[in-house]
């Protein structure tokens, strides 16, 4: 109850797209949410979603300036497309978390408050994402090859095979969902948790429960 989120992206178009194609679709498509969290008086605009338990999600954009985030109180700050946001704008947006704390009776969820999530797609080595990555735990998804007994970090073109991921050493198929696959930190002393997620990690088989289509069309998407 009363949990507040702030979603921040570089442009208005991106905020509108996320609001309409993700949040609104979840609110309307989830029987549980529509029954238990949506009611009279709840707002469902592009920049604000509110719920019957007084939780809310604000959406803002900040390309040149983070002034649009001023005055907003939040418990979690979610910055998307981080690579296109000026790094000086991030500390300004973080001020929204200053007074975040769990309500009485929810102290066991303290880890959910004053929380910051940064995500994006790196385009170069000269952007805010690279700076945050260097200070993080730099976790990579590693997968075993049962043919040559070597480990593969699924993040290079050397792992792209005709029908799925392959071992970069012996060129035999590997499975990104192998039971032995796991996250490996290249910088265990990092101050924040950092994860590198690549297309090669996405299941080749199976259907996305959200979009109701195959997770990955290997020939088309890779």
PDB file of N, CA and C in Angstrom, residues 42-124:
ATOM      1  N   UNK A  42      -9.666   5.936  -9.632  1.00  0.00           N
ATOM      2  CA  UNK A  42      -8.293   5.639 -10.055  1.00  0.00           C
ATOM      3  C   UNK A  42      -8.001   6.336 -11.380  1.00  0.00           C
ATOM      4  N   UNK A  43      -6.792   6.823 -11.520  1.00  0.00           N
ATOM      5  CA  UNK A  43      -6.388   7.541 -12.733  1.00  0.00           C
ATOM      6  C   UNK A  43      -5.592   6.623 -13.643  1.00  0.00           C
ATOM      7  N   UNK A  44      -5.833   6.751 -14.950  1.00  0.00           N
ATOM      8  CA  UNK A  44      -5.119   5.957 -15.944  1.00  0.00           C
ATOM      9  C   UNK A  44      -4.724   6.861 -17.102  1.00  0.00           C
ATOM     10  N   UNK A  45      -3.970   7.915 -16.803  1.00  0.00           N
ATOM     11  CA  UNK A  45      -3.503   8.827 -17.847  1.00  0.00           C
ATOM     12  C   UNK A  45      -2.119   8.404 -18.310  1.00  0.00           C
ATOM     13  N   UNK A  46      -1.577   9.108 -19.281  1.00  0.00           N
ATOM     14  CA  UNK A  46      -0.257   8.771 -19.794  1.00  0.00           C
ATOM     15  C   UNK A  46       0.819   8.926 -18.723  1.00  0.00           C
ATOM     16  N   UNK A  47       0.717   9.957 -17.898  1.00  0.00           N
ATOM     17  CA  UNK A  47       1.783  10.240 -16.938  1.00  0.00           C
ATOM     18  C   UNK A  47       1.467   9.815 -15.507  1.00  0.00           C
ATOM     19  N   UNK A  48       0.290   9.206 -15.282  1.00  0.00           N
ATOM     20  CA  UNK A  48      -0.050   8.818 -13.915  1.00  0.00           C
ATOM     21  C   UNK A  48      -0.995   7.622 -13.896  1.00  0.00           C
ATOM     22  N   UNK A  49      -0.612   6.596 -13.115  1.00  0.00           N
ATOM     23  CA  UNK A  49      -1.469   5.444 -12.869  1.00  0.00           C
ATOM     24  C   UNK A  49      -1.661   5.348 -11.351  1.00  0.00           C
ATOM     25  N   UNK A  50      -2.901   5.314 -10.889  1.00  0.00           N
ATOM     26  CA  UNK A  50      -3.152   5.173  -9.463  1.00  0.00           C
ATOM     27  C   UNK A  50      -4.013   3.941  -9.200  1.00  0.00           C
ATOM     28  N   UNK A  51      -3.943   3.448  -7.959  1.00  0.00           N
ATOM     29  CA  UNK A  51      -4.610   2.203  -7.602  1.00  0.00           C
ATOM     30  C   UNK A  51      -5.390   2.368  -6.296  1.00  0.00           C
ATOM     31  N   UNK A  52      -6.295   1.424  -6.038  1.00  0.00           N
ATOM     32  CA  UNK A  52      -7.179   1.541  -4.891  1.00  0.00           C
ATOM     33  C   UNK A  52      -6.450   1.457  -3.554  1.00  0.00           C
ATOM     34  N   UNK A  53      -5.249   0.888  -3.527  1.00  0.00           N
ATOM     35  CA  UNK A  53      -4.486   0.826  -2.273  1.00  0.00           C
ATOM     36  C   UNK A  53      -3.576   2.043  -2.104  1.00  0.00           C
ATOM     37  N   UNK A  54      -3.845   3.080  -2.910  1.00  0.00           N
ATOM     38  CA  UNK A  54      -3.143   4.372  -2.854  1.00  0.00           C
ATOM     39  C   UNK A  54      -1.704   4.283  -3.365  1.00  0.00           C
ATOM     40  N   UNK A  55      -1.370   3.215  -4.055  1.00  0.00           N
ATOM     41  CA  UNK A  55      -0.084   3.152  -4.755  1.00  0.00           C
ATOM     42  C   UNK A  55      -0.219   3.902  -6.069  1.00  0.00           C
ATOM     43  N   UNK A  56       0.911   4.322  -6.647  1.00  0.00           N
ATOM     44  CA  UNK A  56       0.858   5.092  -7.876  1.00  0.00           C
ATOM     45  C   UNK A  56       2.150   4.941  -8.670  1.00  0.00           C
ATOM     46  N   UNK A  57       2.068   5.200  -9.962  1.00  0.00           N
ATOM     47  CA  UNK A  57       3.225   5.211 -10.854  1.00  0.00           C
ATOM     48  C   UNK A  57       3.192   6.519 -11.634  1.00  0.00           C
ATOM     49  N   UNK A  58       4.235   7.333 -11.474  1.00  0.00           N
ATOM     50  CA  UNK A  58       4.389   8.559 -12.255  1.00  0.00           C
ATOM     51  C   UNK A  58       5.353   8.291 -13.399  1.00  0.00           C
ATOM     52  N   UNK A  59       5.083   8.864 -14.553  1.00  0.00           N
ATOM     53  CA  UNK A  59       5.960   8.730 -15.707  1.00  0.00           C
ATOM     54  C   UNK A  59       6.419  10.108 -16.159  1.00  0.00           C
ATOM     55  N   UNK A  60       7.720  10.274 -16.353  1.00  0.00           N
ATOM     56  CA  UNK A  60       8.278  11.552 -16.766  1.00  0.00           C
ATOM     57  C   UNK A  60       9.389  11.312 -17.792  1.00  0.00           C
ATOM     58  N   UNK A  61       9.769  12.398 -18.467  1.00  0.00           N
ATOM     59  CA  UNK A  61      10.889  12.310 -19.410  1.00  0.00           C
ATOM     60  C   UNK A  61      11.899  13.404 -19.089  1.00  0.00           C
ATOM     61  N   UNK A  62      13.178  13.110 -19.341  1.00  0.00           N
ATOM     62  CA  UNK A  62      14.235  14.066 -18.981  1.00  0.00           C
ATOM     63  C   UNK A  62      15.404  13.907 -19.949  1.00  0.00           C
ATOM     64  N   UNK A  63      15.345  14.629 -21.052  1.00  0.00           N
ATOM     65  CA  UNK A  63      16.458  14.583 -22.013  1.00  0.00           C
ATOM     66  C   UNK A  63      17.510  15.640 -21.672  1.00  0.00           C
ATOM     67  N   UNK A  64      17.094  16.899 -21.687  1.00  0.00           N
ATOM     68  CA  UNK A  64      18.031  17.978 -21.366  1.00  0.00           C
ATOM     69  C   UNK A  64      18.016  18.348 -19.885  1.00  0.00           C
ATOM     70  N   UNK A  65      16.863  18.166 -19.230  1.00  0.00           N
ATOM     71  CA  UNK A  65      16.724  18.579 -17.839  1.00  0.00           C
ATOM     72  C   UNK A  65      15.854  17.594 -17.076  1.00  0.00           C
ATOM     73  N   UNK A  66      16.086  17.483 -15.770  1.00  0.00           N
ATOM     74  CA  UNK A  66      15.289  16.601 -14.917  1.00  0.00           C
ATOM     75  C   UNK A  66      14.281  17.397 -14.097  1.00  0.00           C
ATOM     76  N   UNK A  67      13.998  18.637 -14.497  1.00  0.00           N
ATOM     77  CA  UNK A  67      13.083  19.482 -13.737  1.00  0.00           C
ATOM     78  C   UNK A  67      11.689  18.870 -13.593  1.00  0.00           C
ATOM     79  N   UNK A  68      11.284  18.055 -14.559  1.00  0.00           N
ATOM     80  CA  UNK A  68       9.948  17.459 -14.501  1.00  0.00           C
ATOM     81  C   UNK A  68       9.804  16.447 -13.373  1.00  0.00           C
ATOM     82  N   UNK A  69      10.920  16.032 -12.780  1.00  0.00           N
ATOM     83  CA  UNK A  69      10.856  15.077 -11.675  1.00  0.00           C
ATOM     84  C   UNK A  69      10.803  15.776 -10.321  1.00  0.00           C
ATOM     85  N   UNK A  70      11.017  17.071 -10.299  1.00  0.00           N
ATOM     86  CA  UNK A  70      11.046  17.801  -9.028  1.00  0.00           C
ATOM     87  C   UNK A  70       9.663  17.777  -8.372  1.00  0.00           C
ATOM     88  N   UNK A  71       9.650  17.584  -7.055  1.00  0.00           N
ATOM     89  CA  UNK A  71       8.402  17.582  -6.308  1.00  0.00           C
ATOM     90  C   UNK A  71       7.695  16.244  -6.265  1.00  0.00           C
ATOM     91  N   UNK A  72       8.227  15.259  -6.981  1.00  0.00           N
ATOM     92  CA  UNK A  72       7.620  13.927  -6.975  1.00  0.00           C
ATOM     93  C   UNK A  72       8.266  13.083  -5.876  1.00  0.00           C
ATOM     94  N   UNK A  73       7.462  12.425  -5.079  1.00  0.00           N
ATOM     95  CA  UNK A  73       7.965  11.508  -4.065  1.00  0.00           C
ATOM     96  C   UNK A  73       7.818  10.081  -4.582  1.00  0.00           C
ATOM     97  N   UNK A  74       8.881   9.288  -4.441  1.00  0.00           N
ATOM     98  CA  UNK A  74       8.839   7.921  -4.950  1.00  0.00           C
ATOM     99  C   UNK A  74       9.605   6.981  -4.022  1.00  0.00           C
ATOM    100  N   UNK A  75       9.246   5.713  -4.104  1.00  0.00           N
ATOM    101  CA  UNK A  75       9.944   4.672  -3.346  1.00  0.00           C
ATOM    102  C   UNK A  75      10.903   3.899  -4.239  1.00  0.00           C
ATOM    103  N   UNK A  76      10.638   3.912  -5.541  1.00  0.00           N
ATOM    104  CA  UNK A  76      11.530   3.271  -6.499  1.00  0.00           C
ATOM    105  C   UNK A  76      11.649   4.174  -7.729  1.00  0.00           C
ATOM    106  N   UNK A  77      12.866   4.386  -8.177  1.00  0.00           N
ATOM    107  CA  UNK A  77      13.138   5.163  -9.383  1.00  0.00           C
ATOM    108  C   UNK A  77      13.603   4.209 -10.471  1.00  0.00           C
ATOM    109  N   UNK A  78      12.870   4.161 -11.566  1.00  0.00           N
ATOM    110  CA  UNK A  78      13.209   3.295 -12.694  1.00  0.00           C
ATOM    111  C   UNK A  78      13.598   4.165 -13.881  1.00  0.00           C
ATOM    112  N   UNK A  79      14.868   4.145 -14.236  1.00  0.00           N
ATOM    113  CA  UNK A  79      15.365   4.931 -15.366  1.00  0.00           C
ATOM    114  C   UNK A  79      15.588   3.997 -16.543  1.00  0.00           C
ATOM    115  N   UNK A  80      14.875   4.221 -17.631  1.00  0.00           N
ATOM    116  CA  UNK A  80      15.004   3.391 -18.828  1.00  0.00           C
ATOM    117  C   UNK A  80      15.708   4.192 -19.926  1.00  0.00           C
ATOM    118  N   UNK A  81      16.338   3.475 -20.862  1.00  0.00           N
ATOM    119  CA  UNK A  81      17.121   4.108 -21.932  1.00  0.00           C
ATOM    120  C   UNK A  81      18.161   5.053 -21.312  1.00  0.00           C
ATOM    121  N   UNK A  82      18.830   4.551 -20.305  1.00  0.00           N
ATOM    122  CA  UNK A  82      19.803   5.342 -19.548  1.00  0.00           C
ATOM    123  C   UNK A  82      20.885   5.955 -20.436  1.00  0.00           C
ATOM    124  N   UNK A  83      21.245   5.252 -21.507  1.00  0.00           N
ATOM    125  CA  UNK A  83      22.341   5.714 -22.359  1.00  0.00           C
ATOM    126  C   UNK A  83      22.048   7.054 -23.024  1.00  0.00           C
ATOM    127  N   UNK A  84      20.773   7.441 -23.098  1.00  0.00           N
ATOM    128  CA  UNK A  84      20.399   8.694 -23.765  1.00  0.00           C
ATOM    129  C   UNK A  84      20.046   9.818 -22.794  1.00  0.00           C
ATOM    130  N   UNK A  85      20.261   9.591 -21.502  1.00  0.00           N
ATOM    131  CA  UNK A  85      19.972  10.613 -20.499  1.00  0.00           C
ATOM    132  C   UNK A  85      21.273  11.220 -19.981  1.00  0.00           C
ATOM    133  N   UNK A  86      21.315  12.530 -19.848  1.00  0.00           N
ATOM    134  CA  UNK A  86      22.505  13.186 -19.325  1.00  0.00           C
ATOM    135  C   UNK A  86      22.777  12.691 -17.908  1.00  0.00           C
ATOM    136  N   UNK A  87      24.031  12.320 -17.642  1.00  0.00           N
ATOM    137  CA  UNK A  87      24.364  11.750 -16.345  1.00  0.00           C
ATOM    138  C   UNK A  87      24.102  12.722 -15.202  1.00  0.00           C
ATOM    139  N   UNK A  88      24.236  14.024 -15.462  1.00  0.00           N
ATOM    140  CA  UNK A  88      23.991  15.019 -14.414  1.00  0.00           C
ATOM    141  C   UNK A  88      22.520  15.066 -13.991  1.00  0.00           C
ATOM    142  N   UNK A  89      21.627  14.528 -14.829  1.00  0.00           N
ATOM    143  CA  UNK A  89      20.208  14.544 -14.495  1.00  0.00           C
ATOM    144  C   UNK A  89      19.815  13.436 -13.510  1.00  0.00           C
ATOM    145  N   UNK A  90      20.628  12.395 -13.427  1.00  0.00           N
ATOM    146  CA  UNK A  90      20.294  11.261 -12.562  1.00  0.00           C
ATOM    147  C   UNK A  90      20.264  11.654 -11.081  1.00  0.00           C
ATOM    148  N   UNK A  91      21.297  12.349 -10.548  1.00  0.00           N
ATOM    149  CA  UNK A  91      21.245  12.752  -9.135  1.00  0.00           C
ATOM    150  C   UNK A  91      20.045  13.637  -8.809  1.00  0.00           C
ATOM    151  N   UNK A  92      19.609  14.454  -9.776  1.00  0.00           N
ATOM    152  CA  UNK A  92      18.434  15.300  -9.554  1.00  0.00           C
ATOM    153  C   UNK A  92      17.195  14.428  -9.382  1.00  0.00           C
ATOM    154  N   UNK A  93      17.049  13.434 -10.251  1.00  0.00           N
ATOM    155  CA  UNK A  93      15.900  12.530 -10.170  1.00  0.00           C
ATOM    156  C   UNK A  93      15.934  11.698  -8.897  1.00  0.00           C
ATOM    157  N   UNK A  94      17.138  11.375  -8.421  1.00  0.00           N
ATOM    158  CA  UNK A  94      17.262  10.545  -7.220  1.00  0.00           C
ATOM    159  C   UNK A  94      16.725  11.236  -5.972  1.00  0.00           C
ATOM    160  N   UNK A  95      16.571  12.551  -6.020  1.00  0.00           N
ATOM    161  CA  UNK A  95      16.046  13.272  -4.867  1.00  0.00           C
ATOM    162  C   UNK A  95      14.609  12.861  -4.542  1.00  0.00           C
ATOM    163  N   UNK A  96      13.924  12.256  -5.511  1.00  0.00           N
ATOM    164  CA  UNK A  96      12.550  11.816  -5.270  1.00  0.00           C
ATOM    165  C   UNK A  96      12.500  10.687  -4.238  1.00  0.00           C
ATOM    166  N   UNK A  97      13.639  10.027  -3.997  1.00  0.00           N
ATOM    167  CA  UNK A  97      13.701   8.899  -3.060  1.00  0.00           C
ATOM    168  C   UNK A  97      14.060   9.330  -1.641  1.00  0.00           C
ATOM    169  N   UNK A  98      14.323  10.602  -1.456  1.00  0.00           N
ATOM    170  CA  UNK A  98      14.891  11.103  -0.208  1.00  0.00           C
ATOM    171  C   UNK A  98      14.071  10.718   1.018  1.00  0.00           C
ATOM    172  N   UNK A  99      12.758  10.778   0.935  1.00  0.00           N
ATOM    173  CA  UNK A  99      11.903  10.521   2.098  1.00  0.00           C
ATOM    174  C   UNK A  99      11.210   9.160   2.030  1.00  0.00           C
ATOM    175  N   UNK A 100      11.730   8.268   1.214  1.00  0.00           N
ATOM    176  CA  UNK A 100      11.116   6.951   1.060  1.00  0.00           C
ATOM    177  C   UNK A 100      11.373   6.069   2.279  1.00  0.00           C
ATOM    178  N   UNK A 101      10.324   5.463   2.808  1.00  0.00           N
ATOM    179  CA  UNK A 101      10.445   4.498   3.899  1.00  0.00           C
ATOM    180  C   UNK A 101       9.183   3.650   3.966  1.00  0.00           C
ATOM    181  N   UNK A 102       9.303   2.400   4.403  1.00  0.00           N
ATOM    182  CA  UNK A 102       8.120   1.536   4.461  1.00  0.00           C
ATOM    183  C   UNK A 102       7.138   2.003   5.520  1.00  0.00           C
ATOM    184  N   UNK A 103       5.832   1.850   5.257  1.00  0.00           N
ATOM    185  CA  UNK A 103       4.827   2.225   6.255  1.00  0.00           C
ATOM    186  C   UNK A 103       4.856   1.259   7.438  1.00  0.00           C
ATOM    187  N   UNK A 104       4.295   1.635   8.566  1.00  0.00           N
ATOM    188  CA  UNK A 104       4.269   0.758   9.739  1.00  0.00           C
ATOM    189  C   UNK A 104       3.684  -0.613   9.408  1.00  0.00           C
ATOM    190  N   UNK A 105       4.356  -1.654   9.836  1.00  0.00           N
ATOM    191  CA  UNK A 105       3.907  -3.008   9.561  1.00  0.00           C
ATOM    192  C   UNK A 105       4.545  -3.623   8.340  1.00  0.00           C
ATOM    193  N   UNK A 106       5.284  -2.810   7.572  1.00  0.00           N
ATOM    194  CA  UNK A 106       5.921  -3.315   6.356  1.00  0.00           C
ATOM    195  C   UNK A 106       7.442  -3.140   6.409  1.00  0.00           C
ATOM    196  N   UNK A 107       7.990  -3.097   7.612  1.00  0.00           N
ATOM    197  CA  UNK A 107       9.435  -2.922   7.770  1.00  0.00           C
ATOM    198  C   UNK A 107      10.222  -4.057   7.120  1.00  0.00           C
ATOM    199  N   UNK A 108       9.622  -5.242   7.018  1.00  0.00           N
ATOM    200  CA  UNK A 108      10.312  -6.382   6.406  1.00  0.00           C
ATOM    201  C   UNK A 108      10.529  -6.184   4.904  1.00  0.00           C
ATOM    202  N   UNK A 109       9.900  -5.167   4.333  1.00  0.00           N
ATOM    203  CA  UNK A 109      10.072  -4.866   2.909  1.00  0.00           C
ATOM    204  C   UNK A 109      10.962  -3.643   2.694  1.00  0.00           C
ATOM    205  N   UNK A 110      11.808  -3.355   3.680  1.00  0.00           N
ATOM    206  CA  UNK A 110      12.663  -2.164   3.598  1.00  0.00           C
ATOM    207  C   UNK A 110      13.540  -2.169   2.351  1.00  0.00           C
ATOM    208  N   UNK A 111      13.908  -3.349   1.861  1.00  0.00           N
ATOM    209  CA  UNK A 111      14.772  -3.429   0.670  1.00  0.00           C
ATOM    210  C   UNK A 111      14.063  -2.927  -0.588  1.00  0.00           C
ATOM    211  N   UNK A 112      12.746  -2.767  -0.531  1.00  0.00           N
ATOM    212  CA  UNK A 112      11.993  -2.288  -1.684  1.00  0.00           C
ATOM    213  C   UNK A 112      11.915  -0.761  -1.727  1.00  0.00           C
ATOM    214  N   UNK A 113      12.444  -0.105  -0.697  1.00  0.00           N
ATOM    215  CA  UNK A 113      12.325   1.354  -0.595  1.00  0.00           C
ATOM    216  C   UNK A 113      13.675   2.020  -0.857  1.00  0.00           C
ATOM    217  N   UNK A 114      13.615   3.262  -1.317  1.00  0.00           N
ATOM    218  CA  UNK A 114      14.812   3.986  -1.763  1.00  0.00           C
ATOM    219  C   UNK A 114      15.578   3.145  -2.778  1.00  0.00           C
ATOM    220  N   UNK A 115      14.825   2.542  -3.676  1.00  0.00           N
ATOM    221  CA  UNK A 115      15.393   1.616  -4.653  1.00  0.00           C
ATOM    222  C   UNK A 115      15.593   2.315  -5.994  1.00  0.00           C
ATOM    223  N   UNK A 116      16.653   1.958  -6.682  1.00  0.00           N
ATOM    224  CA  UNK A 116      16.973   2.574  -7.972  1.00  0.00           C
ATOM    225  C   UNK A 116      17.277   1.474  -8.983  1.00  0.00           C
ATOM    226  N   UNK A 117      16.586   1.519 -10.128  1.00  0.00           N
ATOM    227  CA  UNK A 117      16.804   0.552 -11.200  1.00  0.00           C
ATOM    228  C   UNK A 117      17.154   1.312 -12.470  1.00  0.00           C
ATOM    229  N   UNK A 118      18.316   1.023 -13.036  1.00  0.00           N
ATOM    230  CA  UNK A 118      18.780   1.682 -14.259  1.00  0.00           C
ATOM    231  C   UNK A 118      18.908   0.649 -15.363  1.00  0.00           C
ATOM    232  N   UNK A 119      18.354   0.939 -16.527  1.00  0.00           N
ATOM    233  CA  UNK A 119      18.389  -0.016 -17.637  1.00  0.00           C
ATOM    234  C   UNK A 119      18.533   0.717 -18.956  1.00  0.00           C
ATOM    235  N   UNK A 120      19.026  -0.005 -19.952  1.00  0.00           N
ATOM    236  CA  UNK A 120      19.165   0.600 -21.276  1.00  0.00           C
ATOM    237  C   UNK A 120      19.954  -0.287 -22.207  1.00  0.00           C
ATOM    238  N   UNK A 121      20.243   0.245 -23.385  1.00  0.00           N
ATOM    239  CA  UNK A 121      21.011  -0.465 -24.407  1.00  0.00           C
ATOM    240  C   UNK A 121      22.267   0.330 -24.722  1.00  0.00           C
ATOM    241  N   UNK A 122      23.449  -0.188 -24.375  1.00  0.00           N
ATOM    242  CA  UNK A 122      24.680   0.569 -24.621  1.00  0.00           C
ATOM    243  C   UNK A 122      24.926   0.769 -26.115  1.00  0.00           C
ATOM    244  N   UNK A 123      25.193   2.004 -26.498  1.00  0.00           N
ATOM    245  CA  UNK A 123      25.470   2.310 -27.901  1.00  0.00           C
ATOM    246  C   UNK A 123      26.951   2.599 -28.134  1.00  0.00           C
ATOM    247  N   UNK A 124      27.649   2.927 -27.066  1.00  0.00           N
ATOM    248  CA  UNK A 124      29.067   3.251 -27.168  1.00  0.00           C
ATOM    249  C   UNK A 124      29.680   3.122 -25.783  1.00  0.00           C
TER     250      UNK A 124
END
